[in-house]
Amino acid sequence: MSDDKENQTPSFEMVRTLGLVSVICGIIIVGVYQLTLPAADANRKLALERQVFKVLPNAKSVVTYYATEQGIVAAQGQDQPPAGAVVFYAVYDSAKKLTGIAAEASSAGYADQVRVLYAYDTEKQEITGIGVISMRETPGIGDKILTDQAFLKNFESLDVHLTTDLQSLANAVKTVKHGSKSSPWQIDAIAGATVTSKAVGRGINESARTLLPRLLPQWCWACALPWP
Amino acid sequence: MVLGMCPTLAVTVSAVNAISMGLATTFVLGASCLLVSLLRHSIPKQVRIASYIVIIATFVTVVDYAIQAISLDLYEALGAYIKLIVANCILLGRAEAHAAKNPPLAATFNAIGMGFGFTLGLFAIGCVREILGAGKLFGMSLFGAHFQPWVVMVLPPGGFFVLAGWLIVFAAFKQVSDKRSAQPGGVQS
């Protein structure tokens, strides 16, 4: 009993040790974070641009914008979008002329979030192409959304017209069973990869439903968006 | 001993992923054992596990940031599993069993050796899964366009199959060498 008491470490010493370990670890983490931040940001920008250039081949540069309920603001200098804002990308050609809009859609797939980027044509009110930003779907099954030509054909002119008051989508984008597509706003699922196909449709519907009613009424202004 | 093979299923779908995961774990193992060894006299035994876990989590975070800066493709491929290195039993095992009782140099070398062994283990699984599941090695096609990938090999069950296969091979080798040493005139152990 008395031995136990002698061997006991004072509480202060335990707290002091944990505090010391935390301070050392804190300095290491923050130091490495600051050191790697520029390179990590550059990598993220590069990965995004790669996808944007894939869905909009004429693109030469990309500028990030936020569509808020109050209007459209450039993301310059802001790391995080304001609450409730939808991120979209204005894409410029080599003459710094606005050539298109791309936006991100995300929804839960079979394994994890499926994040895709879609190109939006403001005149036709159609989606004209998609690219995958990230996914962890089953190789050989879910990842067919990258390679299945029949599936990708769905997105060559996917109808996302707004109602006449420009307040909501005229028809919700919906993924339907393979072979049963009957309307231009439907996506024909890949047989055997229905969960992933549905995730793409759901993500695009969610994103378009929020973004387009904010973007399209202001489009005339947006047309004149000069290179910042 | 099959300790710490938890990333076996998820990240060993290709040889490159397996090596990257192995090297990331080796770095965390080496750095955390060095720090644990340096602080071993000042960490009371009552708070040692909490301290080790904080130290291990720190170096896992460091690796996480470093991989994001090196290659986003690799970061996407390894995904959540980099963060899960923190729960790998080898790390806490080495900190508790070796680093806490040995000087920094010995602790670091022991950890790095363990890490390379772990990397070799993952690499052995990754090679087989990539060759059978995708017909490639290090991204290079081995069998031409007519190869029909054995998809189950890149799915989680494939990880179990290949791990079991290697364990059978090692067990068979061990059995043969045990038999040889048991024979009269054989190697005495």
Short mmCIF file of C-alpha atoms in Angstrom, two decimals:
data_model
loop_
_atom_site.label_atom_id
_atom_site.label_comp_id
_atom_site.label_asym_id
_atom_site.label_seq_id
_atom_site.Cartn_x
_atom_site.Cartn_y
_atom_site.Cartn_z
CA MET A 1 0.00 0.00 0.00
CA SER A 2 2.72 2.46 1.04
CA ASP A 3 4.75 1.33 -2.00
CA ASP A 4 1.83 2.24 -4.24
CA LYS A 5 1.70 5.71 -2.74
CA GLU A 6 5.43 6.23 -3.28
CA ASN A 7 5.14 5.10 -6.93
CA GLN A 8 2.23 7.39 -7.63
CA THR A 9 2.94 10.22 -10.03
CA PRO A 10 1.63 13.62 -8.91
CA SER A 11 -1.35 14.78 -10.96
CA PHE A 12 0.48 17.95 -11.85
CA GLU A 13 3.26 15.98 -13.51
CA MET A 14 0.80 14.01 -15.63
CA VAL A 15 -0.99 17.16 -16.77
CA ARG A 16 2.35 18.85 -17.44
CA THR A 17 3.56 15.93 -19.57
CA LEU A 18 0.36 15.80 -21.62
CA GLY A 19 0.55 19.58 -22.04
CA LEU A 20 4.19 19.34 -23.18
CA VAL A 21 3.40 16.57 -25.68
CA SER A 22 0.44 18.56 -27.02
CA VAL A 23 2.52 21.72 -27.46
CA ILE A 24 5.29 19.86 -29.33
CA CYS A 25 2.72 18.10 -31.54
CA GLY A 26 0.80 21.34 -32.11
CA ILE A 27 3.92 23.12 -33.32
CA ILE A 28 4.79 20.25 -35.68
CA ILE A 29 1.26 20.07 -37.17
CA VAL A 30 0.85 23.83 -37.69
CA GLY A 31 4.38 24.13 -39.09
CA VAL A 32 3.86 21.38 -41.65
CA TYR A 33 0.39 22.72 -42.54
CA GLN A 34 1.77 26.17 -43.31
CA LEU A 35 4.69 24.68 -45.22
CA THR A 36 2.59 22.42 -47.46
CA LEU A 37 -0.42 24.74 -47.95
CA PRO A 38 0.78 26.55 -51.13
CA ALA A 39 1.68 23.28 -52.86
CA ALA A 40 -1.57 21.58 -51.80
CA ASP A 41 -3.65 24.55 -53.02
CA ALA A 42 -1.81 24.53 -56.35
CA ASN A 43 -2.49 20.80 -56.69
CA ARG A 44 -6.21 21.25 -55.95
CA LYS A 45 -6.47 24.07 -58.51
CA LEU A 46 -4.68 21.94 -61.09
CA ALA A 47 -7.00 18.96 -60.49
CA LEU A 48 -10.08 21.17 -60.88
CA GLU A 49 -8.76 22.85 -64.03
CA ARG A 50 -8.01 19.45 -65.52
CA GLN A 51 -11.68 18.48 -65.15
CA VAL A 52 -12.95 21.86 -66.37
CA PHE A 53 -10.77 21.65 -69.48
CA LYS A 54 -12.14 18.17 -70.08
CA VAL A 55 -15.81 19.24 -70.05
CA LEU A 56 -15.13 22.57 -71.81
CA PRO A 57 -12.30 21.91 -74.29
CA ASN A 58 -12.04 25.57 -75.40
CA ALA A 59 -11.22 26.68 -71.87
CA LYS A 60 -7.89 28.26 -71.13
CA SER A 61 -8.48 29.66 -67.63
CA VAL A 62 -10.97 29.24 -64.81
CA VAL A 63 -12.34 31.73 -62.26
CA THR A 64 -14.37 30.64 -59.24
CA TYR A 65 -17.65 32.40 -58.42
CA TYR A 66 -20.21 31.98 -55.65
CA ALA A 67 -23.93 32.11 -56.42
CA THR A 68 -25.55 33.41 -53.22
CA GLU A 69 -29.19 34.28 -52.68
CA GLN A 70 -28.25 37.95 -52.99
CA GLY A 71 -26.35 37.57 -56.25
CA ILE A 72 -23.14 36.38 -57.84
CA VAL A 73 -19.80 37.24 -56.28
CA ALA A 74 -16.26 36.43 -57.34
CA ALA A 75 -14.41 34.15 -54.94
CA GLN A 76 -11.20 36.16 -55.10
CA GLY A 77 -9.43 36.15 -51.76
CA GLN A 78 -12.07 34.03 -50.00
CA ASP A 79 -11.11 30.52 -49.00
CA GLN A 80 -14.56 29.33 -48.00
CA PRO A 81 -17.83 30.09 -49.81
CA PRO A 82 -20.37 32.11 -47.76
CA ALA A 83 -23.06 30.00 -46.04
CA GLY A 84 -25.63 28.67 -48.52
CA ALA A 85 -23.64 29.74 -51.57
CA VAL A 86 -23.17 27.44 -54.57
CA VAL A 87 -19.75 27.35 -56.19
CA PHE A 88 -19.48 27.55 -59.95
CA TYR A 89 -16.69 28.23 -62.40
CA ALA A 90 -16.65 30.79 -65.18
CA VAL A 91 -14.45 29.55 -67.97
CA TYR A 92 -12.52 31.83 -70.34
CA ASP A 93 -10.82 31.17 -73.66
CA SER A 94 -7.36 32.36 -74.69
CA ALA A 95 -8.75 35.83 -75.53
CA LYS A 96 -10.09 36.09 -71.94
CA LYS A 97 -13.64 35.84 -73.30
CA LEU A 98 -16.26 34.00 -71.23
CA THR A 99 -16.94 30.69 -72.98
CA GLY A 100 -18.94 28.64 -70.52
CA ILE A 101 -20.03 27.69 -67.02
CA ALA A 102 -19.08 24.61 -65.08
CA ALA A 103 -20.41 23.55 -61.67
CA GLU A 104 -19.89 20.76 -59.23
CA ALA A 105 -22.45 18.11 -58.26
CA SER A 106 -22.01 15.65 -55.44
CA SER A 107 -24.05 12.80 -54.03
CA ALA A 108 -23.55 9.59 -52.07
CA GLY A 109 -22.63 6.66 -54.34
CA TYR A 110 -22.00 3.01 -53.50
CA ALA A 111 -18.77 3.53 -51.56
CA ASP A 112 -18.43 7.26 -50.98
CA GLN A 113 -19.41 10.67 -52.37
CA VAL A 114 -19.36 10.79 -56.17
CA ARG A 115 -18.24 14.30 -57.18
CA VAL A 116 -18.73 15.30 -60.79
CA LEU A 117 -18.26 18.52 -62.70
CA TYR A 118 -20.79 19.44 -65.39
CA ALA A 119 -20.66 21.99 -68.18
CA TYR A 120 -23.78 24.15 -68.52
CA ASP A 121 -24.91 25.87 -71.71
CA THR A 122 -26.88 28.99 -70.75
CA GLU A 123 -28.46 29.51 -74.18
CA LYS A 124 -29.78 25.99 -74.67
CA GLN A 125 -30.28 25.50 -70.90
CA GLU A 126 -28.64 22.13 -71.19
CA ILE A 127 -25.84 20.23 -69.57
CA THR A 128 -23.27 19.51 -72.27
CA GLY A 129 -20.72 17.25 -70.58
CA ILE A 130 -19.54 15.78 -67.29
CA GLY A 131 -16.21 14.84 -65.74
CA VAL A 132 -15.53 13.03 -62.48
CA ILE A 133 -13.62 14.98 -59.82
CA SER A 134 -13.45 12.17 -57.29
CA MET A 135 -15.11 8.85 -56.51
CA ARG A 136 -14.28 5.59 -54.80
CA GLU A 137 -16.73 3.39 -56.64
CA THR A 138 -16.03 -0.28 -57.31
CA PRO A 139 -13.37 -0.68 -60.01
CA GLY A 140 -14.82 -2.34 -63.09
CA ILE A 141 -18.43 -1.64 -62.01
CA GLY A 142 -19.20 1.82 -60.58
CA ASP A 143 -16.28 3.48 -62.30
CA LYS A 144 -17.92 2.78 -65.66
CA ILE A 145 -19.45 6.27 -65.33
CA LEU A 146 -16.04 7.45 -66.55
CA THR A 147 -15.82 5.19 -69.59
CA ASP A 148 -19.29 3.93 -70.63
CA GLN A 149 -19.94 5.84 -73.88
CA ALA A 150 -23.71 5.19 -73.82
CA PHE A 151 -23.90 6.66 -70.29
CA LEU A 152 -21.74 9.68 -71.19
CA LYS A 153 -24.04 10.32 -74.19
CA ASN A 154 -26.79 11.20 -71.64
CA PHE A 155 -24.84 14.32 -70.80
CA GLU A 156 -24.23 15.62 -74.28
CA SER A 157 -27.54 17.51 -74.12
CA LEU A 158 -29.26 16.87 -70.79
CA ASP A 159 -32.28 19.15 -70.44
CA VAL A 160 -32.23 21.41 -67.36
CA HIS A 161 -34.71 24.09 -68.51
CA LEU A 162 -36.09 26.38 -65.84
CA THR A 163 -39.78 27.21 -65.52
CA THR A 164 -40.86 30.48 -67.18
CA ASP A 165 -40.51 32.43 -63.92
CA LEU A 166 -36.91 31.12 -63.69
CA GLN A 167 -37.50 30.00 -60.10
CA SER A 168 -37.11 26.22 -60.40
CA LEU A 169 -36.28 23.39 -62.78
CA ALA A 170 -39.09 22.62 -65.21
CA ASN A 171 -38.32 18.89 -64.86
CA ALA A 172 -36.19 17.28 -62.20
CA VAL A 173 -33.16 15.44 -63.57
CA LYS A 174 -33.73 11.77 -62.89
CA THR A 175 -31.80 8.57 -63.46
CA VAL A 176 -34.03 5.85 -64.91
CA LYS A 177 -33.56 2.11 -65.33
CA HIS A 178 -31.27 1.09 -68.17
CA GLY A 179 -33.10 1.21 -71.49
CA SER A 180 -36.17 3.14 -70.28
CA LYS A 181 -35.09 6.73 -70.98
CA SER A 182 -37.95 8.60 -72.70
CA SER A 183 -37.33 12.30 -71.99
CA PRO A 184 -34.30 14.58 -72.46
CA TRP A 185 -34.09 15.30 -68.72
CA GLN A 186 -33.72 11.62 -67.88
CA ILE A 187 -30.43 9.74 -67.49
CA ASP A 188 -30.25 6.18 -68.75
CA ALA A 189 -28.51 4.20 -65.95
CA ILE A 190 -25.66 1.77 -66.59
CA ALA A 191 -26.94 -1.79 -66.14
CA GLY A 192 -25.16 -3.22 -63.07
CA ALA A 193 -24.03 0.19 -61.84
CA THR A 194 -27.40 1.68 -60.96
CA VAL A 195 -26.36 3.06 -57.56
CA THR A 196 -23.49 5.09 -59.03
CA SER A 197 -25.61 6.22 -62.01
CA LYS A 198 -28.33 7.38 -59.63
CA ALA A 199 -25.78 9.24 -57.51
CA VAL A 200 -24.69 11.21 -60.59
CA GLY A 201 -28.33 12.07 -61.48
CA ARG A 202 -29.22 13.02 -57.91
CA GLY A 203 -26.13 15.18 -57.53
CA ILE A 204 -26.75 17.04 -60.80
CA ASN A 205 -30.42 17.59 -59.93
CA GLU A 206 -29.54 18.99 -56.49
CA SER A 207 -26.85 21.26 -57.86
CA ALA A 208 -28.86 22.50 -60.87
CA ARG A 209 -31.98 23.05 -58.75
CA THR A 210 -30.08 25.46 -56.47
CA LEU A 211 -27.61 27.03 -58.86
CA LEU A 212 -29.57 27.70 -62.05
CA PRO A 213 -32.42 29.82 -60.54
CA ARG A 214 -29.72 32.01 -58.99
CA LEU A 215 -27.57 32.17 -62.10
CA LEU A 216 -29.94 32.46 -65.04
CA PRO A 217 -31.96 35.56 -64.01
CA GLN A 218 -28.64 37.38 -63.72
CA TRP A 219 -27.19 35.91 -66.87
CA CYS A 220 -27.17 39.17 -68.86
CA TRP A 221 -24.96 40.59 -66.19
CA ALA A 222 -22.94 37.44 -66.13
CA CYS A 223 -22.51 37.59 -69.94
CA ALA A 224 -20.63 40.79 -69.45
CA LEU A 225 -18.43 39.25 -66.76
CA PRO A 226 -15.01 40.47 -67.85
CA TRP A 227 -11.79 38.71 -67.04
CA PRO A 228 -11.15 39.82 -63.45
CA MET B 1 3.04 -12.61 -37.03
CA VAL B 2 0.29 -10.87 -39.00
CA LEU B 3 0.16 -7.59 -37.11
CA GLY B 4 -1.15 -4.38 -38.61
CA MET B 5 -2.31 -5.75 -41.96
CA CYS B 6 -5.51 -3.67 -41.72
CA PRO B 7 -4.76 -1.59 -44.85
CA THR B 8 -4.41 -4.87 -46.77
CA LEU B 9 -7.93 -4.86 -48.18
CA ALA B 10 -8.33 -1.27 -49.16
CA VAL B 11 -5.12 0.18 -50.52
CA THR B 12 -3.28 -2.76 -52.05
CA VAL B 13 -5.18 -2.70 -55.34
CA SER B 14 -2.00 -1.57 -57.07
CA ALA B 15 1.72 -1.86 -56.40
CA VAL B 16 2.19 1.93 -56.31
CA ASN B 17 -0.59 2.39 -53.74
CA ALA B 18 0.85 -0.39 -51.62
CA ILE B 19 4.35 1.12 -51.66
CA SER B 20 3.00 4.62 -50.92
CA MET B 21 0.97 3.35 -47.99
CA GLY B 22 3.94 1.34 -46.73
CA LEU B 23 6.31 4.31 -46.93
CA ALA B 24 3.77 6.63 -45.27
CA THR B 25 3.45 4.14 -42.41
CA THR B 26 7.25 3.76 -42.22
CA PHE B 27 7.65 7.51 -41.86
CA VAL B 28 5.00 7.71 -39.12
CA LEU B 29 6.54 4.71 -37.38
CA GLY B 30 10.09 6.12 -37.48
CA ALA B 31 9.17 9.66 -36.46
CA SER B 32 6.76 8.67 -33.67
CA CYS B 33 9.19 6.11 -32.21
CA LEU B 34 11.97 8.74 -32.26
CA LEU B 35 9.82 11.25 -30.36
CA VAL B 36 8.49 8.63 -27.94
CA SER B 37 12.05 7.51 -27.25
CA LEU B 38 13.24 11.09 -26.71
CA LEU B 39 10.43 11.74 -24.23
CA ARG B 40 10.50 8.28 -22.61
CA HIS B 41 11.94 9.46 -19.29
CA SER B 42 9.44 12.30 -18.87
CA ILE B 43 6.21 10.45 -19.76
CA PRO B 44 4.59 8.93 -16.62
CA LYS B 45 3.24 5.46 -17.27
CA GLN B 46 -0.33 6.48 -16.38
CA VAL B 47 -0.56 8.86 -19.36
CA ARG B 48 1.75 7.02 -21.75
CA ILE B 49 -0.93 5.62 -24.10
CA ALA B 50 -2.59 9.04 -24.43
CA SER B 51 0.80 10.62 -25.16
CA TYR B 52 1.77 7.98 -27.74
CA ILE B 53 -1.54 8.31 -29.55
CA VAL B 54 -1.20 12.12 -29.72
CA ILE B 55 2.35 11.72 -31.08
CA ILE B 56 1.26 9.11 -33.65
CA ALA B 57 -1.74 11.21 -34.70
CA THR B 58 0.57 14.19 -35.19
CA PHE B 59 2.82 12.39 -37.65
CA VAL B 60 -0.18 10.88 -39.46
CA THR B 61 -1.46 14.45 -39.95
CA VAL B 62 1.99 15.47 -41.19
CA VAL B 63 1.94 12.64 -43.76
CA ASP B 64 -1.62 13.58 -44.75
CA TYR B 65 -0.58 17.19 -45.51
CA ALA B 66 2.61 16.09 -47.21
CA ILE B 67 0.79 13.72 -49.60
CA GLN B 68 -1.73 16.44 -50.48
CA ALA B 69 1.21 18.65 -51.41
CA ILE B 70 3.05 15.93 -53.36
CA SER B 71 0.22 14.45 -55.44
CA LEU B 72 -3.53 14.86 -55.27
CA ASP B 73 -4.02 11.71 -57.37
CA LEU B 74 -2.15 9.66 -54.80
CA TYR B 75 -4.11 11.38 -52.02
CA GLU B 76 -7.38 10.45 -53.74
CA ALA B 77 -6.21 6.85 -54.22
CA LEU B 78 -5.19 6.37 -50.60
CA GLY B 79 -8.14 8.44 -49.37
CA ALA B 80 -9.31 7.93 -45.81
CA TYR B 81 -6.76 5.17 -45.24
CA ILE B 82 -3.92 7.63 -44.64
CA LYS B 83 -5.83 8.97 -41.63
CA LEU B 84 -6.48 5.41 -40.49
CA ILE B 85 -2.74 4.81 -40.12
CA VAL B 86 -3.31 6.26 -36.66
CA ALA B 87 -5.25 3.13 -35.73
CA ASN B 88 -2.66 0.70 -37.10
CA CYS B 89 -1.63 -1.57 -34.25
CA ILE B 90 2.02 -1.74 -35.34
CA LEU B 91 2.48 1.92 -34.38
CA LEU B 92 1.24 1.75 -30.81
CA GLY B 93 2.80 -1.71 -30.53
CA ARG B 94 6.30 -0.48 -31.42
CA ALA B 95 5.99 2.69 -29.31
CA GLU B 96 4.96 0.67 -26.24
CA ALA B 97 7.12 -2.43 -26.71
CA HIS B 98 10.36 -0.92 -28.04
CA ALA B 99 10.63 2.87 -28.33
CA ALA B 100 9.58 3.50 -24.72
CA LYS B 101 12.44 1.34 -23.45
CA ASN B 102 15.29 2.11 -25.86
CA PRO B 103 17.47 5.08 -26.83
CA PRO B 104 16.40 7.20 -29.84
CA LEU B 105 18.79 5.77 -32.43
CA ALA B 106 17.92 2.15 -31.68
CA ALA B 107 14.19 2.96 -31.53
CA THR B 108 14.24 4.77 -34.88
CA PHE B 109 16.19 2.04 -36.68
CA ASN B 110 13.96 -0.65 -35.25
CA ALA B 111 10.87 1.28 -36.38
CA ILE B 112 12.21 1.92 -39.88
CA GLY B 113 13.10 -1.76 -40.23
CA MET B 114 9.59 -2.71 -39.17
CA GLY B 115 8.20 -0.16 -41.62
CA PHE B 116 10.17 -1.59 -44.54
CA GLY B 117 8.97 -5.08 -43.64
CA PHE B 118 5.40 -3.78 -43.62
CA THR B 119 5.97 -2.05 -46.99
CA LEU B 120 7.33 -5.29 -48.44
CA GLY B 121 4.25 -7.16 -47.17
CA LEU B 122 1.84 -4.66 -48.75
CA PHE B 123 3.90 -4.59 -51.96
CA ALA B 124 3.74 -8.39 -52.26
CA ILE B 125 -0.06 -8.23 -52.03
CA GLY B 126 -0.35 -5.14 -54.25
CA CYS B 127 1.69 -6.69 -57.09
CA VAL B 128 -0.43 -9.83 -57.25
CA ARG B 129 -3.72 -7.89 -57.08
CA GLU B 130 -2.66 -5.43 -59.78
CA ILE B 131 -1.39 -8.15 -62.11
CA LEU B 132 -4.48 -10.36 -61.75
CA GLY B 133 -7.10 -7.64 -61.27
CA ALA B 134 -5.98 -5.18 -63.93
CA GLY B 135 -3.37 -7.03 -66.02
CA LYS B 136 -0.84 -4.33 -65.18
CA LEU B 137 2.18 -3.72 -62.99
CA PHE B 138 3.11 -0.15 -62.00
CA GLY B 139 0.43 0.97 -64.46
CA MET B 140 2.07 -0.79 -67.42
CA SER B 141 -0.04 -3.29 -69.33
CA LEU B 142 1.41 -6.80 -69.17
CA PHE B 143 -0.91 -8.98 -71.24
CA GLY B 144 -2.20 -6.73 -74.03
CA ALA B 145 -5.73 -5.62 -74.86
CA HIS B 146 -7.28 -9.10 -74.79
CA PHE B 147 -6.67 -9.61 -71.08
CA GLN B 148 -9.93 -10.03 -69.18
CA PRO B 149 -9.39 -8.48 -65.70
CA TRP B 150 -10.16 -10.69 -62.73
CA VAL B 151 -12.29 -8.01 -61.07
CA VAL B 152 -12.65 -9.76 -57.70
CA MET B 153 -8.93 -9.26 -57.16
CA VAL B 154 -9.32 -5.47 -56.93
CA LEU B 155 -12.37 -5.80 -54.67
CA PRO B 156 -11.95 -6.29 -50.89
CA PRO B 157 -12.30 -10.10 -51.04
CA GLY B 158 -9.31 -10.15 -53.41
CA GLY B 159 -7.22 -8.66 -50.60
CA PHE B 160 -8.18 -11.57 -48.34
CA PHE B 161 -7.50 -14.15 -51.07
CA VAL B 162 -4.03 -12.82 -51.85
CA LEU B 163 -3.11 -12.39 -48.17
CA ALA B 164 -4.24 -15.97 -47.52
CA GLY B 165 -2.28 -17.14 -50.59
CA TRP B 166 0.94 -15.55 -49.34
CA LEU B 167 0.39 -16.97 -45.83
CA ILE B 168 0.00 -20.46 -47.36
CA VAL B 169 3.25 -19.98 -49.32
CA PHE B 170 5.14 -18.87 -46.20
CA ALA B 171 3.63 -21.66 -44.10
CA ALA B 172 4.68 -24.20 -46.75
CA PHE B 173 8.24 -22.83 -46.79
CA LYS B 174 8.35 -22.96 -43.00
CA GLN B 175 7.09 -26.53 -43.00
CA VAL B 176 9.73 -27.62 -45.51
CA SER B 177 12.55 -25.92 -43.62
CA ASP B 178 11.29 -27.34 -40.29
CA LYS B 179 11.27 -30.84 -41.81
CA ARG B 180 14.81 -30.39 -43.16
CA SER B 181 16.14 -29.23 -39.81
CA ALA B 182 14.40 -32.15 -38.06
CA GLN B 183 16.05 -34.72 -40.36
CA PRO B 184 19.29 -36.28 -39.12
CA GLY B 185 22.18 -34.31 -40.53
CA GLY B 186 19.91 -31.33 -41.18
CA VAL B 187 20.43 -27.81 -39.91
CA GLN B 188 20.03 -27.71 -36.15
CA SER B 189 18.07 -24.75 -34.85
#
